[in-house]
Amino acid sequence: MDKETLRSHWLDRPENVKTLWRGFLAVLALTVIAEPFVHLHPHFAVEALFGFHAWYGFAACAAMIVGAKALGLLLKRPDSYYGKAEDEHG
Amino acid sequence: MADLFFHPGLVLVLGAFLLPFLKGNARSAAILGLPLLALYCLWRLPEGTLWSAHWLGYELAPLAVDKLSRLFATIFLLMALGGGLFALGQKSRLEIPAAFVYAGSAVGVTLAGDLVTVFVCWELMAVGSTLVLWAGGTSGAFAASRRYVAIHLLGGVLLFAGVAGHLLDTGDATFTRMAPDSVAHWLILIGFLINAGAPPLSAWLPDAYPEASWSGSVFLSAFTTKTAVYVLLRGFPGTEFLIWIGLFMIFYGIVYALLENDMRRILAYSIVNQVGFMVAGIGIGTEMALNGAAAHAFSHIVYKALLLMSAGAVLAATGRRKCSELGGLFHSMPVTTICGSIGALAISSFPLTSGFISKSMVTQAAIDGQLLWVWLALAAASAGVFLHAGIKFPWFVFFQKDSGLRPADPPASMRWAMIAFSFICIALGVWPEPLYALLPYAVDYVPYTGAHVLTQLQLLLFSGLAFFVMLPWLKRTLTITLDVDWVYRVALAGLCRAGGRLLRGLGDGLRQALREVGSAVGSDIERQRRPGGLLLRSRPTGAMALWTMLMLLAYLLFYYLH
């Protein structure tokens, strides 16, 4: 397959990906800006902080990625470790 | 018995033995017809104990129905139907019959009114699921199935000991609510938890399931862990330490899935993660939490099967299973991409999907109980689910860098199975009332409030932002991550080998020593047998006569002394 057909999809064009990014960031901002307009009823004190779910979600994920990375340093092995590099293709 | 009811589980188990004799369209019709027939039988059953039997002085109830058991039996049968449709083109003649025995015995557990029937069906499930693994046909599948069956036999032994102890303690076989207050009940609880994928033995799940065939792992994802959720729901609701077990499973699943490269192992870890939400709900134990755990089991089976179907379609089309070798498949597999993404959104509990209306009940129960730390952990975990399964799986398989692979969407049977399950994921999310009506307790919960939708969107979308911002950290590498199975695959195996070497060494030493002593004695004897040696020396007759006389004298002497 030649390069032209491989790159034919609109998602393959960098400018469209850039637009998607902008849209994503706009939606992110919207979810936080919308907060004062929605009747939130916080159940815990911490939940009443502005944009709690936004920054908590981000921070929790960042922490989990870092945590996983740290654990990986200790426990990662090549995937032929158990002596079965069984690849089913070919 | 005048009121003879067909047992829906038996319909599948007996039907499974019919399948090998059928071919072509008749076989396809039977594969789709049997689960439908079983569903029909199930929904005709009234509530209550329908079959009873006596065994060794105990009252057994092999067929008993209430709302909880009907809910789980229904989703198991729906799963057998969807999985059967997906697997219609499977070349292995063993897999679907094995899967039907497996599904039928899982239904048997949910409809069992006593612990003896639970145990019998439990073991039959282990047999069925092991056969599904065997049907994978690779050496990896066979090796994994041996480890799988060893762990499940261990769980079965513990469960059997527990059930026997419970029978001795109480004299009653009825499967009712228990508390971890005796050795027997602890053994039962541990037996249940092993099948749920709880620590420390959770590694059996990601070790075994991804080794099955492209359709086998769809069946495997549904029954064992969710049957464990069912028996925990019935047997140990409100057992507080289950909250901590559940939370551990949730984060274990996320962290290991983040490190994983094999697409089906990612999904296997996320089974442990999702079952963790259910186990935590069972630990909280309020009506809201138990409803949430049951509802989440229902929606989980559908979207997890859907995710594994999309992964199975990719595996069947490309033969590849590593994220590092996949990517860009959305170009040529649009149906699979869309269905897989719907499953990914549902597992992440996006609004308008099934996960949103079920998982949030568990979270709500933590709020109602004012369990701040549990709630914080569940919220972090909800974000983490989007991270490890909701984006990571579809991103690395269908999007990311272009692998250049252009496989076509799978055949019609597989496409329709995925489309049907995608439909259920969205239908439940849009219209949750029918599911809520099936739950064991009356539901007093409104999932769609402005606050809930907005906070959930914040949580998930910012989790997505974290994913893309930290993408370089998540780059796939050709690695696996060691788990507890290392203990029995490497450490214990090494210990056994070392022990064997030691014993062999000792044995060799002993043999060597014996040989030396033996040959020394032998050569000594040999020396004495040569002419002039002790044994072959010729002696004069006179000397012999003298010795004989001395002997006779000694005899005489002793005779008188006596």
XYZ file of C-alpha atoms in Angstrom:
652
model
C 0.000 0.000 0.000
C 1.452 3.351 -0.950
C 1.909 6.189 1.437
C -0.893 8.270 -0.067
C -3.630 5.709 0.700
C -2.180 5.092 4.144
C -2.521 8.760 4.990
C -5.899 9.336 3.399
C -8.008 9.439 6.560
C -8.842 12.872 7.948
C -7.550 11.826 11.348
C -4.108 11.296 9.803
C -3.648 14.969 8.938
C -1.754 16.895 11.605
C -3.899 20.024 11.285
C -7.030 18.022 12.125
C -5.320 16.501 15.148
C -4.478 20.043 16.248
C -8.148 21.021 15.904
C -9.158 18.004 17.963
C -6.725 19.046 20.679
C -8.174 22.564 20.730
C -11.696 21.154 20.943
C -10.668 18.833 23.773
C -9.111 21.685 25.754
C -12.213 23.822 25.177
C -14.445 21.044 26.531
C -12.134 20.666 29.531
C -12.413 24.366 30.262
C -16.182 24.236 29.798
C -16.624 21.478 32.377
C -14.891 23.631 34.969
C -16.525 26.927 33.966
C -19.961 25.282 34.099
C -19.511 24.536 37.794
C -21.134 27.698 39.193
C -24.166 27.155 36.941
C -24.889 23.632 38.098
C -26.335 22.991 41.515
C -23.512 20.952 43.053
C -24.234 19.439 46.407
C -20.876 18.500 47.894
C -20.998 15.597 50.332
C -17.571 16.166 51.835
C -15.764 19.399 52.653
C -12.985 18.658 50.191
C -15.496 18.255 47.385
C -16.589 21.859 47.770
C -13.198 23.136 46.552
C -13.408 24.737 43.130
C -12.952 22.302 40.284
C -12.261 19.488 42.740
C -13.071 16.624 40.383
C -10.988 18.183 37.626
C -7.743 18.611 39.486
C -8.289 15.543 41.639
C -8.812 13.404 38.530
C -5.704 14.811 36.902
C -3.550 14.507 40.020
C -4.760 10.995 40.800
C -3.955 9.838 37.276
C -0.539 11.502 37.291
C 0.197 9.830 40.626
C -0.910 6.436 39.330
C 1.245 6.760 36.213
C 4.271 7.729 38.294
C 3.506 4.949 40.766
C 3.185 2.398 37.979
C 6.441 3.609 36.451
C 8.224 3.230 39.791
C 6.843 -0.266 40.273
C 7.849 -1.037 36.709
C 11.467 -0.193 37.466
C 11.390 -2.963 40.049
C 9.203 -5.577 38.405
C 9.513 -5.129 34.655
C 11.110 -7.982 32.726
C 11.527 -8.709 29.011
C 8.383 -10.396 27.708
C 10.338 -13.568 26.962
C 11.035 -13.841 30.698
C 8.969 -16.969 31.206
C 10.683 -18.556 28.242
C 7.759 -18.315 25.875
C 8.192 -15.620 23.321
C 4.988 -16.959 21.785
C 4.082 -14.564 19.105
C 1.127 -15.764 17.191
C 1.867 -14.049 13.949
C 3.852 -15.431 11.126
C -42.445 -33.663 41.942
C -45.565 -32.406 40.245
C -44.133 -28.963 39.639
C -41.316 -30.094 37.378
C -39.274 -27.132 36.199
C -36.505 -27.203 33.688
C -33.254 -26.074 35.253
C -31.872 -23.335 32.931
C -28.289 -24.325 33.757
C -28.974 -27.967 32.895
C -30.403 -26.869 29.544
C -26.983 -25.445 28.652
C -24.912 -28.236 30.197
C -26.924 -31.038 28.561
C -27.204 -29.057 25.334
C -23.405 -28.805 25.260
C -23.210 -32.583 24.832
C -25.571 -32.354 21.877
C -23.424 -29.827 19.992
C -20.638 -32.196 18.840
C -23.222 -34.201 16.869
C -24.490 -31.201 14.934
C -23.050 -29.528 11.865
C -23.573 -26.377 9.822
C -26.801 -24.464 10.291
C -28.226 -26.937 12.805
C -25.194 -26.343 15.006
C -25.461 -22.563 14.680
C -29.175 -22.738 15.480
C -28.457 -24.853 18.561
C -25.704 -22.484 19.743
C -28.095 -19.542 19.621
C -31.188 -21.527 20.583
C -29.919 -23.178 23.754
C -29.231 -19.927 25.682
C -32.572 -18.543 24.482
C -34.354 -21.691 25.648
C -32.549 -21.454 28.983
C -33.576 -17.798 29.304
C -37.171 -18.778 28.626
C -36.968 -21.509 31.296
C -35.392 -19.081 33.751
C -38.074 -16.470 33.394
C -40.851 -19.044 33.772
C -39.521 -20.072 37.185
C -41.443 -18.632 40.116
C -39.511 -17.411 43.153
C -38.829 -19.825 45.999
C -37.251 -23.242 46.500
C -38.338 -25.324 43.528
C -36.334 -28.516 43.868
C -35.441 -30.152 47.137
C -33.535 -33.303 47.889
C -32.123 -35.215 50.855
C -28.497 -36.147 50.950
C -26.721 -37.701 53.945
C -29.365 -36.204 56.188
C -29.040 -32.693 54.776
C -31.753 -30.752 53.012
C -30.547 -29.655 49.590
C -32.188 -27.158 47.269
C -30.598 -27.539 43.822
C -33.039 -25.065 42.274
C -34.033 -21.971 44.218
C -34.892 -18.576 42.764
C -34.992 -15.051 44.120
C -34.354 -11.641 42.565
C -30.585 -11.759 43.020
C -30.193 -15.213 41.511
C -32.486 -14.373 38.607
C -30.473 -11.234 37.845
C -27.151 -13.105 37.693
C -28.590 -16.097 35.827
C -30.083 -13.710 33.260
C -26.819 -11.940 32.519
C -24.919 -15.254 32.396
C -27.356 -16.591 29.820
C -27.266 -13.367 27.800
C -23.500 -13.694 27.861
C -23.672 -17.310 26.631
C -25.889 -16.093 23.795
C -23.644 -13.168 22.800
C -20.451 -15.182 23.232
C -21.948 -18.039 21.204
C -22.843 -15.660 18.386
C -19.352 -14.153 18.444
C -17.732 -17.604 18.415
C -19.873 -19.114 15.631
C -16.924 -19.094 13.246
C -14.544 -20.640 15.768
C -12.804 -23.663 14.226
C -12.245 -25.432 17.537
C -15.093 -27.920 18.037
C -14.393 -28.037 21.765
C -14.674 -24.388 22.714
C -18.408 -23.653 22.537
C -19.544 -26.905 24.206
C -16.962 -26.277 26.956
C -18.163 -22.681 27.270
C -21.773 -23.869 27.583
C -20.843 -26.317 30.355
C -19.014 -23.421 31.986
C -21.939 -20.985 31.595
C -24.510 -23.598 32.605
C -22.659 -24.446 35.797
C -22.285 -20.720 36.577
C -26.068 -20.474 36.250
C -26.209 -23.542 38.499
C -24.316 -21.667 41.218
C -26.692 -18.717 41.040
C -29.736 -20.985 41.289
C -28.329 -23.142 44.097
C -30.139 -22.862 47.405
C -27.557 -24.879 49.326
C -23.792 -24.969 49.719
C -23.352 -28.525 48.426
C -24.900 -27.640 45.068
C -22.814 -24.466 45.011
C -19.671 -26.552 45.453
C -20.593 -29.104 42.772
C -21.373 -26.361 40.225
C -18.243 -24.470 41.317
C -16.040 -27.428 40.389
C -17.897 -28.029 37.138
C -17.147 -24.402 36.246
C -13.441 -25.034 36.810
C -13.631 -27.999 34.414
C -15.555 -26.050 31.768
C -13.282 -23.014 31.911
C -10.131 -25.139 31.748
C -11.493 -26.840 28.632
C -12.211 -23.417 27.094
C -8.546 -22.576 27.699
C -7.433 -25.872 26.136
C -9.481 -25.088 23.082
C -7.036 -22.228 22.496
C -4.773 -24.953 21.179
C -1.404 -23.244 21.703
C 1.341 -24.506 23.989
C 1.037 -21.249 25.916
C -2.670 -21.921 26.484
C -1.932 -25.441 27.700
C 0.777 -24.314 30.108
C -1.463 -21.524 31.409
C -4.365 -23.941 31.817
C -2.253 -26.156 34.089
C -1.462 -23.225 36.375
C -5.090 -22.079 36.138
C -6.522 -25.422 37.145
C -4.012 -25.800 39.998
C -5.146 -22.515 41.545
C -8.821 -23.370 41.072
C -8.412 -26.828 42.546
C -6.739 -25.195 45.541
C -9.718 -22.824 45.830
C -12.063 -25.801 45.463
C -10.314 -27.749 48.237
C -10.571 -24.758 50.589
C -14.220 -24.280 49.690
C -14.942 -27.973 50.209
C -13.252 -27.949 53.623
C -15.229 -24.849 54.529
C -18.551 -26.298 53.394
C -17.860 -29.560 55.255
C -16.996 -27.598 58.402
C -20.123 -25.481 58.045
C -22.269 -28.630 57.695
C -20.709 -30.111 60.835
C -21.065 -26.862 62.801
C -24.642 -26.061 61.899
C -26.144 -29.237 60.442
C -27.754 -27.027 57.818
C -26.712 -26.866 54.158
C -28.782 -23.800 53.239
C -26.758 -21.088 51.483
C -27.555 -18.023 53.551
C -25.710 -15.031 54.891
C -22.591 -15.933 56.849
C -19.983 -13.978 58.753
C -16.257 -14.723 58.938
C -16.597 -15.957 62.516
C -15.339 -19.532 62.306
C -12.598 -21.455 60.544
C -15.175 -23.015 58.243
C -16.592 -19.668 57.190
C -13.123 -18.231 56.631
C -12.320 -21.165 54.372
C -15.518 -20.602 52.400
C -14.728 -16.896 52.121
C -11.172 -17.572 50.932
C -12.451 -20.105 48.404
C -14.870 -17.485 47.049
C -12.217 -14.758 46.999
C -9.722 -16.858 45.027
C -12.238 -17.052 42.190
C -12.922 -13.331 42.470
C -9.273 -12.615 41.651
C -8.553 -11.218 45.095
C -5.016 -10.836 46.442
C -2.676 -12.533 46.945
C -3.587 -14.972 44.180
C -5.055 -12.572 41.608
C -2.312 -13.370 39.107
C -4.115 -16.502 37.879
C -6.516 -14.289 35.944
C -4.177 -12.173 33.772
C -1.962 -15.259 33.438
C -4.667 -17.486 31.979
C -7.400 -15.497 30.214
C -5.244 -13.855 27.524
C -3.932 -17.278 26.447
C -7.356 -18.461 25.283
C -8.456 -18.216 21.646
C -9.861 -14.975 20.214
C -13.344 -16.041 21.273
C -12.408 -18.069 24.354
C -11.327 -15.081 26.414
C -14.751 -13.496 25.817
C -16.399 -16.419 27.620
C -13.734 -16.570 30.304
C -14.135 -12.888 31.188
C -17.733 -13.333 32.267
C -18.414 -16.228 34.570
C -15.789 -17.140 37.165
C -15.222 -13.733 38.764
C -18.871 -12.692 38.575
C -20.039 -15.975 40.107
C -17.647 -15.143 42.931
C -19.254 -11.696 43.196
C -22.655 -13.371 43.364
C -21.706 -15.786 46.166
C -20.018 -12.968 48.104
C -23.170 -10.864 47.684
C -25.287 -13.665 49.060
C -22.882 -15.075 51.620
C -20.849 -12.202 53.023
C -22.555 -8.821 52.521
C -21.260 -6.092 54.808
C -18.028 -7.905 55.709
C -15.934 -4.815 56.255
C -12.544 -6.097 55.247
C -13.905 -6.744 51.775
C -13.783 -2.956 51.274
C -10.007 -3.040 51.605
C -9.668 -6.169 49.489
C -11.774 -4.464 46.824
C -9.735 -1.244 46.921
C -6.517 -3.225 46.607
C -7.892 -5.050 43.567
C -8.960 -1.741 42.012
C -5.493 -0.177 42.188
C -3.655 -3.398 41.440
C -5.663 -3.672 38.229
C -4.939 -0.081 37.207
C -1.200 -0.115 37.902
C -0.547 -3.469 36.221
C -2.719 -2.571 33.235
C -0.779 0.680 32.823
C 2.465 -1.294 32.584
C 1.123 -3.982 30.270
C 1.787 -4.317 26.548
C -0.464 -7.262 25.609
C -3.909 -5.847 24.735
C -5.833 -8.749 26.237
C -3.740 -8.746 29.402
C -4.637 -5.048 29.814
C -8.288 -6.080 29.704
C -7.647 -9.005 32.054
C -6.109 -6.702 34.662
C -9.071 -4.413 34.268
C -11.389 -7.330 35.129
C -9.668 -7.494 38.522
C -10.041 -3.717 38.751
C -13.774 -3.787 38.010
C -14.476 -6.757 40.274
C -12.702 -4.701 42.938
C -15.479 -2.088 42.713
C -18.045 -4.848 43.263
C -16.149 -6.421 46.164
C -15.761 -3.006 47.804
C -19.502 -2.460 47.381
C -20.224 -5.818 49.017
C -17.940 -4.776 51.871
C -19.853 -1.516 52.380
C -22.927 -3.692 52.549
C -25.798 -1.186 52.521
C -28.756 -1.818 50.235
C -27.464 0.883 47.889
C -23.993 -0.692 47.814
C -25.288 -4.221 47.242
C -27.611 -3.013 44.495
C -24.627 -1.182 43.012
C -22.419 -4.273 43.124
C -25.118 -6.393 41.469
C -25.905 -3.776 38.814
C -22.222 -3.250 38.141
C -21.684 -6.989 37.678
C -24.483 -6.947 35.109
C -23.186 -4.010 33.081
C -19.567 -5.101 33.528
C -20.184 -8.490 31.926
C -21.591 -6.778 28.849
C -18.929 -4.125 28.298
C -16.024 -6.365 29.256
C -17.226 -9.005 26.819
C -17.570 -6.241 24.219
C -14.007 -5.030 24.838
C -12.647 -8.571 24.596
C -14.677 -9.148 21.445
C -13.051 -6.124 19.812
C -9.635 -7.350 20.968
C -10.530 -10.841 19.724
C -11.527 -9.422 16.337
C -8.133 -7.679 16.122
C -6.307 -10.853 17.167
C -8.236 -13.008 14.703
C -7.560 -10.546 11.876
C -3.912 -9.693 12.563
C -2.579 -12.504 14.751
C -0.968 -9.823 16.906
C -1.633 -9.113 20.539
C 1.003 -6.597 21.569
C 0.137 -2.894 21.632
C 3.628 -2.124 20.390
C 2.817 -3.956 17.132
C -0.688 -2.586 16.679
C -2.134 0.841 15.950
C -3.955 2.690 13.194
C -6.512 -0.102 12.801
C -9.373 2.414 12.686
C -8.590 2.866 8.985
C -9.805 -0.564 7.995
C -11.798 -1.838 11.012
C -14.365 0.902 11.625
C -17.026 -1.325 13.196
C -14.548 -2.916 15.574
C -13.104 0.488 16.451
C -16.498 2.017 17.219
C -17.730 -0.992 19.205
C -14.459 -1.261 21.130
C -14.619 2.451 21.917
C -18.203 2.140 23.167
C -17.040 -0.643 25.470
C -14.177 1.583 26.592
C -16.543 4.462 27.353
C -18.879 2.116 29.234
C -16.109 0.678 31.420
C -15.065 4.269 32.181
C -18.618 5.086 33.325
C -19.155 7.854 30.826
C -22.637 9.406 31.040
C -25.119 7.619 28.737
C -23.317 4.297 29.113
C -24.049 1.348 31.385
C -21.048 1.918 33.663
C -22.344 5.352 34.640
C -25.628 4.086 36.038
C -24.156 1.107 37.919
C -20.734 2.024 39.322
C -22.010 5.325 40.684
C -24.302 3.425 43.069
C -21.244 1.990 44.832
C -19.715 5.470 45.037
C -23.025 6.828 46.331
C -23.036 4.172 49.049
C -19.592 5.352 50.189
C -20.958 8.906 50.331
C -24.063 7.837 52.260
C -21.885 6.018 54.772
C -19.638 9.112 55.123
C -16.627 6.961 54.232
C -14.400 9.818 53.057
C -11.256 7.787 52.357
C -13.121 5.039 50.592
C -14.891 7.633 48.476
C -11.628 9.422 47.612
C -10.090 6.108 46.597
C -13.108 5.192 44.485
C -13.041 8.603 42.766
C -9.322 8.300 42.004
C -9.953 4.781 40.751
C -12.782 5.935 38.481
C -10.338 8.337 36.852
C -7.800 5.507 36.684
C -10.223 3.217 34.863
C -10.512 5.735 32.051
C -6.734 5.927 32.025
C -5.899 2.210 31.785
C -8.875 0.785 29.906
C -10.958 3.666 28.620
C -8.238 5.386 26.629
C -5.186 3.182 26.761
C -6.788 0.133 25.169
C -8.492 1.817 22.177
C -5.656 4.320 21.755
C -2.843 1.816 21.415
C -4.863 -0.752 19.457
C -6.925 1.355 17.074
C -5.192 4.749 16.921
C -1.679 5.955 17.984
C 1.046 5.511 15.380
C 0.070 3.741 12.202
C 1.275 0.143 12.189
C 0.493 -0.092 8.465
C -1.817 -3.058 9.128
C -5.051 -2.900 7.139
C -7.123 -5.909 8.261
C -10.823 -5.916 7.403
C -13.633 -5.927 9.959
C -14.509 -9.443 11.134
C -17.256 -11.685 9.650
C -20.940 -10.885 10.185
C -21.487 -13.095 13.255
C -18.682 -11.344 15.135
C -19.787 -7.897 13.981
C -23.370 -8.484 15.082
C -22.304 -9.779 18.472
C -20.287 -6.586 18.998
C -23.086 -4.352 17.735
C -25.656 -6.065 19.974
C -23.473 -5.685 23.072
C -22.684 -2.050 22.175
C -26.416 -1.474 21.959
C -26.934 -2.945 25.444
C -24.138 -0.731 26.852
C -25.824 2.409 25.588
C -29.405 1.253 26.179
C -28.686 0.575 29.864
C -26.996 3.953 30.157
C -29.899 5.821 28.606
C -32.681 3.776 30.126
C -31.528 2.194 33.408
C -34.987 1.509 34.878
C -35.383 -2.086 33.575
C -32.048 -3.028 35.168
C -32.912 -1.194 38.398
C -36.180 -3.145 38.545
C -34.212 -6.412 38.512
C -31.969 -5.470 41.454
C -32.404 -7.273 44.784
C -33.518 -4.179 46.720
C -35.809 -1.286 45.803
C -33.752 1.397 44.042
C -33.893 4.922 45.391
C -31.276 6.479 43.153
C -31.285 8.957 40.277
C -28.069 8.688 38.260
C -28.652 11.667 35.993
C -28.356 14.838 38.041
C -26.533 17.903 36.762
C -23.975 17.630 39.531
C -23.268 13.945 38.937
C -22.897 14.302 35.186
C -20.656 17.363 35.480
C -18.382 15.986 38.208
C -18.025 12.679 36.379
C -17.136 14.484 33.139
C -14.537 16.573 34.971
C -13.022 13.482 36.546
C -12.861 11.541 33.281
C -11.835 14.288 30.879
C -9.021 15.515 33.102
C -7.922 11.913 33.445
C -7.804 11.906 29.647
C -5.715 15.049 29.721
C -3.293 13.342 32.097
C -3.051 10.430 29.663
C -2.116 12.552 26.682
C 0.151 14.899 28.620
C 2.055 11.970 30.090
C 1.952 9.812 26.968
C 5.758 9.491 26.748
C 5.660 7.849 30.176
C 3.170 5.319 28.904
C 5.177 4.303 25.848
C 4.795 0.600 25.282
C 7.827 -1.555 25.856
C 8.359 -5.242 25.138
C 8.031 -6.165 28.772
C 5.862 -7.998 31.227
C 5.500 -7.140 34.898
C 6.230 -9.722 37.552
C 3.279 -10.730 39.680
C 2.613 -13.235 42.432
C 2.603 -16.013 39.829
C 6.376 -15.486 39.798
C 6.394 -17.223 43.185
C 5.045 -20.478 41.793
C 6.408 -20.210 38.268
C 9.978 -19.290 39.148
C 10.728 -19.282 42.884
C 8.916 -22.464 43.888
C 9.878 -24.181 40.650
C 13.492 -23.197 41.292
C 13.209 -24.377 44.871
C 11.836 -27.725 43.674
C 14.658 -28.031 41.147
C 17.231 -27.124 43.808
C 15.619 -29.587 46.230
C 15.674 -32.230 43.505
C 19.338 -31.512 42.812
C 20.112 -31.755 46.527
C 18.291 -35.070 46.849
C 19.940 -36.361 43.683
C 23.304 -35.243 45.052
C 22.664 -36.974 48.368
C 21.463 -40.069 46.550
C 24.499 -40.099 44.293
C 26.793 -39.724 47.304
C 25.041 -42.528 49.132
C 25.167 -44.776 46.110
C 28.838 -43.990 45.622
C 29.608 -44.806 49.255
C 27.627 -48.049 49.108
C 29.370 -48.970 45.891
C 32.766 -48.378 47.481
C 31.919 -50.403 50.590
C 30.384 -53.118 48.409
C 33.324 -53.335 46.077
C 35.752 -53.306 49.028
C 33.872 -56.214 50.646
C 33.571 -57.933 47.281
C 37.238 -57.678 46.463
C 38.072 -58.868 49.969
C 35.878 -61.934 49.553
C 37.381 -62.506 46.157
C 40.872 -62.386 47.628
C 39.980 -64.991 50.237
C 38.564 -67.304 47.535
C 41.850 -67.524 45.699
C 44.053 -70.586 46.383
C 45.717 -69.894 49.702
C 42.868 -67.519 50.738
C 40.825 -68.061 53.863
C 37.967 -69.752 52.018
C 39.963 -71.969 49.718
C 42.795 -72.955 52.019
C 43.181 -76.744 52.269
C 43.553 -77.954 55.788
C 45.040 -81.245 57.069
C 42.495 -83.918 58.144
C 44.070 -84.174 61.590
C 43.376 -80.530 62.337
C 39.730 -80.980 61.305
C 39.400 -84.002 63.604
C 40.896 -81.988 66.441
C 38.434 -79.129 65.929
C 35.511 -81.547 65.795
C 36.601 -83.157 68.981
C 36.921 -79.768 70.691
C 33.387 -78.872 69.587
C 31.980 -82.134 70.943
C 33.785 -81.582 74.254
C 32.409 -78.074 74.531
C 28.912 -79.444 73.876
C 29.346 -82.032 76.577
C 30.625 -79.442 79.006
C 27.658 -77.084 78.400
C 25.201 -80.005 78.652
C 26.426 -80.815 82.184
C 26.591 -77.218 83.282
C 22.987 -76.754 82.231
